[in-house]
Amino acid sequence: MTEFLQQLLNGLSLGAIYALIALGYTMVYGVLRFINFAHSDVFMVGSFVGYYMGKLIPEGTLWGGLTILVGSMMACAILGMTIERLAYRPLRNAPTLNVLITAIGVSLLLEYTGQVFFGAAPRNFPAIFPVTNFHLGGLIISSNQLMVIIVSAILMVVLQLIVFRTKIGTAMRAVSLNPKAAVLMGVNNDVVISFTFGLGSALAAAGGILYALNYPSIDPLMGVMPGLKAFVAAILGGIGNIPGAALGGLILGTVETFVAGSQWSTYKDAIAFAILIIILLFRPAGLLGKFTVEKV
Amino acid sequence: MLKVSDLQVSYGAISALGGISFEIPQGSIVTLIGGNGAGKTTTLRTISGLLRPKSGSVTFLGEDITAVPAHKIVARGLCHVPEGRMIFSNLSVDENLSMGAYLQTDKALIAKNRDYVFSVFPRLKERIKQMAGTLSGGEQQMLAIGRALMGNPKFLMLDEPSLGIAPRLISTIFEKIVEINKSHGITILLVEQNANLALEVSRYAYVLETGRIAMQGESQKLRADPQLKATYLGG
Ligand SMILES: Nc1ncnc2c1ncn2[C@@H]1O[C@H](COP(=O)(O)OP(=O)(O)O)[C@@H](O)[C@H]1O
Ligand SMILES: [Mg+2]
C-alpha cells in the first residue's frame, strides 16, 4: 500500500509536468489548429534560463527559486510570442502542412542553437529551492516533488481563471470556436494568438524548471521526450480541450511511473505511444474532447 | 451612411462581384436580394473587411474604410451578422453577448445594451446560461442579432436571417428587425433570398444577379414589377 501511494505520488508529480507542457500544445491547437512542435524546445529553454539565472541568485532559497521560476516563465513567454510573430504569423493563410513543417524547423533551430550556446553535454541543474524530505507514514515526499505539485496546481487554477473568467480568455475561446466571427466582434485575432503563445510558453517554462528540479541533468535535447509525451497527453485529453490536457498529463505521468516501477519497466517510454494508438483507434476525440457539430 | 463604389471582388481567378455600386441612407432599411451565388455574402464580407476588393471603395460615415482591418471597422459602429449566424457554439448565451461587447468599455452602456437585447428577444434572457450551440436555429439567429446589438452599431448588416429557421420564427425575427430600426434608428442592410419578406420590410431594394446590380428601386414598386415577380417572387 505504501509503495502504491509512493508511486502514485511520483506519478502525479511527473504527470503535473506533462500537464503543464500539454496545456501549451492544446491552447495553440485551439486557436491555430496545428501542433506547435517547437513547444517542447521552449520547455528546454525554460530549464536553461533557470540554470543561468541560478548562477546569479543564491541557491536553496524559496524567494530565489520563485524568482527563477517567474523569470524563466517571462523569458519563455517572450520567446513563444517571438516565435509566433516571426515564424507562424506570416503563414496565417498557408495550408496547415506548411505551418507544421515550419514548426519542425523552428524546433530543430532551437535544439541546435541550444547546442551551440549551451554545448551538447548535459549540465547539472542547481538546487534552486531548499531541499528536505518529509516522512509521512512510510511515504517519502521530497520538497521538490511537493513544489511540483503545488506550483502546477496553482498555475492550472490561474490558467482556468484566465481562460474562463477574463475577457481575453473568452476571446481565446471565441477565436478557437470561430475566428471569423471573433473578428466581426472587433477582436484582433493576432493579439489573442500572441497572448496564447505567451501563456502556453510560460507554462512550458514552469514545466522546464520543475522537471529540472527532479531530474537535474539538462541538455538541449531534453525537451524531446517530455514534449512527445505531453503531446500524447493533449491528444489523450482531447486536443483543444484545456481541462483535458491537464487530465491527460496526470494520467500519462501516473501510468508511466507505474510501468517504470513494474517488471515491464523497459516499456516505460513505449507506454505513451501505446496509449496514443489506443486512443486514436477507440476515442479519437480524446477523453474530454467532443466533435462538435454546428447546427446550420 | 454607407457608399459602395464600383466594387470588384474575386476569389482567385473567379470573379464574384463585377463592379457594383450602391448607397444606403441613414436611418433606412435597404435590402439586397438575389438568388444563390449572386454575390450577396461576398458584398457584405467585403464591406466588413473580411474580404479585400480587387478595386472599388467602401465609404462609411464619410470615411474610406476599404483598407481598414475588419476588427477596426467594427469599432466604427458597423456590425455584421454573418450568414449561418456563426454564434460561438461552446460559449454560453451570456458569453456570446459579452463577446459582442468586446470593444465596449463603458460598463453602464454595456448593461443598457444587454437590457435592450433582452427586451427585443426575451427568449435569450431565459436561456442566458445555456450553451449557444444547444439553441434552436431561430434562437441562434436572435443571439447573432443580439450579439451584434451589443456592439452598439450605427449600421447593421444582416445576411439571410431567415435561412434555416422555422417559419413562425421568421416573422418574429423580421418584426424585430423593423423594431430595431425604428426604436434605435439603426440603419440596416438586409440581405435575403426570401425577396417577398425583404421587400415588405425595406424601403429601397437592390437586386443582385451574378455579381451585378440588375435592378433597383423602392421596395413598394419592385414588389409590383412583373419581371421581378416572375423571377424572385414566385410569379
Ligand atoms: N470562398 C469562396 N471561394 C471561391 N468562390 C466562392 C467563395 N465564396 C463564394 N464563392 C463564389 O462567389 C460567388 C458569390 O457567392 P456568394 O457571395 O456567397 O453568393 P450569395 O451570398 O449571393 O449566395 C458564387 O459564385 C460562389 O460560388
Ligand atoms: Mg450568401
Short mmCIF file of N, CA and C in Angstrom, two decimals, chain A residues 165-262:
data_model
loop_
_atom_site.label_atom_id
_atom_site.label_comp_id
_atom_site.label_asym_id
_atom_site.label_seq_id
_atom_site.Cartn_x
_atom_site.Cartn_y
_atom_site.Cartn_z
N ARG A 165 -12.67 33.19 -17.04
CA ARG A 165 -13.25 34.32 -16.30
C ARG A 165 -12.82 35.69 -16.81
N THR A 166 -11.86 35.74 -17.72
CA THR A 166 -11.43 37.07 -18.17
C THR A 166 -11.87 37.32 -19.61
N LYS A 167 -11.77 38.57 -19.99
CA LYS A 167 -12.18 38.97 -21.32
C LYS A 167 -11.27 38.34 -22.39
N ILE A 168 -9.96 38.42 -22.14
CA ILE A 168 -9.04 37.86 -23.14
C ILE A 168 -9.21 36.34 -23.22
N GLY A 169 -9.54 35.70 -22.08
CA GLY A 169 -9.78 34.26 -22.09
C GLY A 169 -11.01 33.90 -22.89
N THR A 170 -12.08 34.68 -22.72
CA THR A 170 -13.29 34.44 -23.51
C THR A 170 -12.97 34.64 -24.98
N ALA A 171 -12.15 35.66 -25.27
CA ALA A 171 -11.77 35.90 -26.66
C ALA A 171 -10.96 34.72 -27.22
N MET A 172 -10.09 34.13 -26.38
CA MET A 172 -9.34 32.95 -26.81
C MET A 172 -10.28 31.83 -27.22
N ARG A 173 -11.28 31.60 -26.37
CA ARG A 173 -12.22 30.53 -26.69
C ARG A 173 -13.03 30.87 -27.93
N ALA A 174 -13.38 32.15 -28.07
CA ALA A 174 -14.15 32.57 -29.23
C ALA A 174 -13.33 32.38 -30.51
N VAL A 175 -12.07 32.79 -30.47
CA VAL A 175 -11.21 32.64 -31.65
C VAL A 175 -11.09 31.17 -32.01
N SER A 176 -10.99 30.32 -30.98
CA SER A 176 -10.82 28.90 -31.28
C SER A 176 -12.11 28.30 -31.84
N LEU A 177 -13.27 28.84 -31.46
CA LEU A 177 -14.53 28.31 -31.99
C LEU A 177 -14.81 28.84 -33.39
N ASN A 178 -14.54 30.11 -33.63
CA ASN A 178 -14.84 30.69 -34.93
C ASN A 178 -14.06 31.99 -35.13
N PRO A 179 -12.89 31.88 -35.73
CA PRO A 179 -12.02 33.06 -35.85
C PRO A 179 -12.67 34.19 -36.64
N LYS A 180 -13.43 33.86 -37.67
CA LYS A 180 -14.05 34.93 -38.48
C LYS A 180 -15.07 35.69 -37.67
N ALA A 181 -15.88 34.94 -36.92
CA ALA A 181 -16.90 35.60 -36.09
C ALA A 181 -16.22 36.47 -35.04
N ALA A 182 -15.09 35.99 -34.50
CA ALA A 182 -14.39 36.78 -33.49
C ALA A 182 -13.95 38.12 -34.07
N VAL A 183 -13.45 38.10 -35.29
CA VAL A 183 -13.05 39.36 -35.94
C VAL A 183 -14.24 40.30 -36.05
N LEU A 184 -15.40 39.73 -36.37
CA LEU A 184 -16.59 40.57 -36.51
C LEU A 184 -17.04 41.18 -35.18
N MET A 185 -16.52 40.65 -34.08
CA MET A 185 -16.80 41.26 -32.77
C MET A 185 -15.80 42.36 -32.45
N GLY A 186 -14.81 42.54 -33.33
CA GLY A 186 -13.79 43.53 -33.09
C GLY A 186 -12.54 42.96 -32.43
N VAL A 187 -12.44 41.63 -32.38
CA VAL A 187 -11.26 41.01 -31.78
C VAL A 187 -10.10 41.06 -32.79
N ASN A 188 -8.95 41.51 -32.32
CA ASN A 188 -7.75 41.41 -33.15
C ASN A 188 -7.16 40.02 -32.90
N ASN A 189 -7.43 39.10 -33.82
CA ASN A 189 -7.03 37.71 -33.59
C ASN A 189 -5.53 37.55 -33.37
N ASP A 190 -4.74 38.39 -34.02
CA ASP A 190 -3.29 38.30 -33.85
C ASP A 190 -2.89 38.52 -32.39
N VAL A 191 -3.55 39.46 -31.75
CA VAL A 191 -3.25 39.74 -30.35
C VAL A 191 -3.60 38.52 -29.48
N VAL A 192 -4.76 37.94 -29.76
CA VAL A 192 -5.21 36.79 -28.98
C VAL A 192 -4.27 35.60 -29.20
N ILE A 193 -3.86 35.39 -30.43
CA ILE A 193 -2.97 34.28 -30.73
C ILE A 193 -1.62 34.49 -30.05
N SER A 194 -1.12 35.71 -30.13
CA SER A 194 0.14 36.03 -29.47
C SER A 194 0.05 35.78 -27.96
N PHE A 195 -1.05 36.22 -27.37
CA PHE A 195 -1.27 36.01 -25.95
C PHE A 195 -1.28 34.50 -25.62
N THR A 196 -1.92 33.73 -26.48
CA THR A 196 -2.00 32.28 -26.27
C THR A 196 -0.60 31.66 -26.28
N PHE A 197 0.22 32.09 -27.22
CA PHE A 197 1.60 31.58 -27.27
C PHE A 197 2.36 31.97 -26.00
N GLY A 198 2.17 33.21 -25.58
CA GLY A 198 2.85 33.67 -24.37
C GLY A 198 2.46 32.83 -23.16
N LEU A 199 1.18 32.61 -23.03
CA LEU A 199 0.65 31.86 -21.90
C LEU A 199 1.16 30.41 -21.93
N GLY A 200 1.04 29.77 -23.09
CA GLY A 200 1.47 28.38 -23.21
C GLY A 200 2.96 28.24 -22.96
N SER A 201 3.74 29.20 -23.47
CA SER A 201 5.19 29.11 -23.31
C SER A 201 5.61 29.34 -21.86
N ALA A 202 4.89 30.22 -21.17
CA ALA A 202 5.20 30.44 -19.75
C ALA A 202 4.95 29.15 -18.97
N LEU A 203 3.89 28.44 -19.29
CA LEU A 203 3.61 27.17 -18.61
C LEU A 203 4.68 26.13 -18.93
N ALA A 204 5.12 26.12 -20.19
CA ALA A 204 6.18 25.18 -20.57
C ALA A 204 7.46 25.49 -19.79
N ALA A 205 7.76 26.78 -19.62
CA ALA A 205 8.96 27.16 -18.87
C ALA A 205 8.85 26.69 -17.43
N ALA A 206 7.66 26.88 -16.83
CA ALA A 206 7.46 26.39 -15.47
C ALA A 206 7.69 24.88 -15.44
N GLY A 207 7.16 24.19 -16.44
CA GLY A 207 7.39 22.76 -16.55
C GLY A 207 8.88 22.45 -16.63
N GLY A 208 9.60 23.24 -17.41
CA GLY A 208 11.03 23.02 -17.57
C GLY A 208 11.79 23.17 -16.25
N ILE A 209 11.44 24.16 -15.47
CA ILE A 209 12.09 24.36 -14.16
C ILE A 209 11.73 23.21 -13.22
N LEU A 210 10.46 22.88 -13.16
CA LEU A 210 10.02 21.83 -12.23
C LEU A 210 10.60 20.47 -12.61
N TYR A 211 10.70 20.24 -13.90
CA TYR A 211 11.28 18.99 -14.38
C TYR A 211 12.75 18.91 -13.95
N ALA A 212 13.45 20.03 -14.17
CA ALA A 212 14.87 20.05 -13.84
C ALA A 212 15.13 19.92 -12.35
N LEU A 213 14.18 20.34 -11.53
CA LEU A 213 14.33 20.17 -10.08
C LEU A 213 14.43 18.69 -9.72
N ASN A 214 13.62 17.88 -10.41
CA ASN A 214 13.54 16.47 -10.06
C ASN A 214 14.42 15.57 -10.92
N TYR A 215 14.79 16.05 -12.10
CA TYR A 215 15.71 15.30 -12.98
C TYR A 215 16.81 16.26 -13.35
N PRO A 216 17.73 16.55 -12.41
CA PRO A 216 18.58 17.73 -12.55
C PRO A 216 19.74 17.59 -13.53
N SER A 217 19.49 17.00 -14.68
CA SER A 217 20.52 16.99 -15.70
C SER A 217 19.88 17.52 -16.97
N ILE A 218 20.35 18.67 -17.42
CA ILE A 218 19.66 19.31 -18.56
C ILE A 218 20.59 19.40 -19.76
N ASP A 219 20.00 19.24 -20.95
CA ASP A 219 20.77 19.37 -22.19
C ASP A 219 19.81 19.86 -23.28
N PRO A 220 20.36 20.33 -24.41
CA PRO A 220 19.49 20.97 -25.42
C PRO A 220 18.46 20.03 -26.05
N LEU A 221 18.61 18.73 -25.89
CA LEU A 221 17.61 17.82 -26.46
C LEU A 221 16.66 17.26 -25.40
N MET A 222 16.76 17.82 -24.20
CA MET A 222 15.96 17.28 -23.10
C MET A 222 14.45 17.40 -23.31
N GLY A 223 14.04 18.32 -24.21
CA GLY A 223 12.60 18.55 -24.39
C GLY A 223 11.92 17.49 -25.22
N VAL A 224 12.72 16.74 -25.98
CA VAL A 224 12.12 15.86 -26.99
C VAL A 224 11.15 14.84 -26.38
N MET A 225 11.65 14.07 -25.42
CA MET A 225 10.81 13.01 -24.87
C MET A 225 9.63 13.55 -24.06
N PRO A 226 9.87 14.45 -23.08
CA PRO A 226 8.71 15.00 -22.37
C PRO A 226 7.73 15.70 -23.32
N GLY A 227 8.28 16.32 -24.35
CA GLY A 227 7.42 17.01 -25.32
C GLY A 227 6.50 16.05 -26.03
N LEU A 228 7.07 14.92 -26.48
CA LEU A 228 6.26 13.91 -27.15
C LEU A 228 5.17 13.38 -26.22
N LYS A 229 5.58 13.14 -24.97
CA LYS A 229 4.61 12.58 -24.03
C LYS A 229 3.51 13.59 -23.72
N ALA A 230 3.89 14.85 -23.59
CA ALA A 230 2.88 15.87 -23.33
C ALA A 230 1.94 16.00 -24.52
N PHE A 231 2.50 15.82 -25.70
CA PHE A 231 1.67 15.84 -26.91
C PHE A 231 0.64 14.71 -26.86
N VAL A 232 1.12 13.51 -26.47
CA VAL A 232 0.20 12.38 -26.31
C VAL A 232 -0.85 12.71 -25.24
N ALA A 233 -0.40 13.35 -24.17
CA ALA A 233 -1.34 13.71 -23.09
C ALA A 233 -2.43 14.65 -23.61
N ALA A 234 -2.03 15.59 -24.47
CA ALA A 234 -3.01 16.53 -25.02
C ALA A 234 -4.03 15.80 -25.89
N ILE A 235 -3.53 14.83 -26.68
CA ILE A 235 -4.44 14.04 -27.52
C ILE A 235 -5.35 13.18 -26.65
N LEU A 236 -4.74 12.59 -25.61
CA LEU A 236 -5.50 11.73 -24.70
C LEU A 236 -6.65 12.51 -24.08
N GLY A 237 -6.38 13.73 -23.64
CA GLY A 237 -7.43 14.53 -23.01
C GLY A 237 -8.42 15.09 -24.00
N GLY A 238 -8.02 15.17 -25.26
CA GLY A 238 -8.87 15.79 -26.28
C GLY A 238 -8.20 17.07 -26.73
N ILE A 239 -7.55 17.03 -27.89
CA ILE A 239 -6.76 18.19 -28.31
C ILE A 239 -7.66 19.42 -28.43
N GLY A 240 -7.21 20.53 -27.89
CA GLY A 240 -8.00 21.76 -27.89
C GLY A 240 -8.79 21.93 -26.59
N ASN A 241 -8.83 20.88 -25.78
CA ASN A 241 -9.60 20.92 -24.53
C ASN A 241 -8.66 21.15 -23.35
N ILE A 242 -8.83 22.26 -22.64
CA ILE A 242 -7.86 22.65 -21.61
C ILE A 242 -7.91 21.74 -20.38
N PRO A 243 -9.07 21.50 -19.79
CA PRO A 243 -9.07 20.54 -18.67
C PRO A 243 -8.60 19.17 -19.14
N GLY A 244 -8.88 18.83 -20.39
CA GLY A 244 -8.46 17.54 -20.96
C GLY A 244 -6.95 17.40 -20.94
N ALA A 245 -6.23 18.46 -21.30
CA ALA A 245 -4.77 18.39 -21.33
C ALA A 245 -4.23 18.14 -19.93
N ALA A 246 -4.83 18.78 -18.93
CA ALA A 246 -4.38 18.60 -17.55
C ALA A 246 -4.63 17.15 -17.13
N LEU A 247 -5.82 16.66 -17.42
CA LEU A 247 -6.17 15.28 -17.05
C LEU A 247 -5.27 14.29 -17.78
N GLY A 248 -5.09 14.51 -19.09
CA GLY A 248 -4.25 13.61 -19.88
C GLY A 248 -2.83 13.54 -19.32
N GLY A 249 -2.29 14.68 -18.94
CA GLY A 249 -0.94 14.72 -18.38
C GLY A 249 -0.85 13.90 -17.10
N LEU A 250 -1.80 14.10 -16.22
CA LEU A 250 -1.78 13.39 -14.94
C LEU A 250 -1.90 11.88 -15.16
N ILE A 251 -2.79 11.48 -16.04
CA ILE A 251 -2.97 10.05 -16.30
C ILE A 251 -1.68 9.47 -16.88
N LEU A 252 -1.14 10.16 -17.86
CA LEU A 252 0.05 9.63 -18.53
C LEU A 252 1.23 9.50 -17.58
N GLY A 253 1.44 10.55 -16.77
CA GLY A 253 2.55 10.51 -15.81
C GLY A 253 2.39 9.36 -14.82
N THR A 254 1.16 9.16 -14.37
CA THR A 254 0.90 8.11 -13.40
C THR A 254 1.12 6.73 -14.01
N VAL A 255 0.54 6.52 -15.18
CA VAL A 255 0.69 5.22 -15.84
C VAL A 255 2.16 4.94 -16.10
N GLU A 256 2.87 5.93 -16.61
CA GLU A 256 4.28 5.74 -16.92
C GLU A 256 5.08 5.36 -15.67
N THR A 257 4.79 6.03 -14.57
CA THR A 257 5.52 5.76 -13.34
C THR A 257 5.25 4.34 -12.83
N PHE A 258 4.00 3.91 -12.93
CA PHE A 258 3.69 2.54 -12.50
C PHE A 258 4.35 1.51 -13.40
N VAL A 259 4.37 1.78 -14.69
CA VAL A 259 5.03 0.85 -15.59
C VAL A 259 6.53 0.81 -15.28
N ALA A 260 7.09 2.00 -15.02
CA ALA A 260 8.53 2.06 -14.73
C ALA A 260 8.88 1.28 -13.47
N GLY A 261 7.94 1.22 -12.55
CA GLY A 261 8.19 0.52 -11.30
C GLY A 261 7.84 -0.96 -11.35
N SER A 262 7.42 -1.43 -12.49
CA SER A 262 6.99 -2.83 -12.59
C SER A 262 8.03 -3.64 -13.34
#
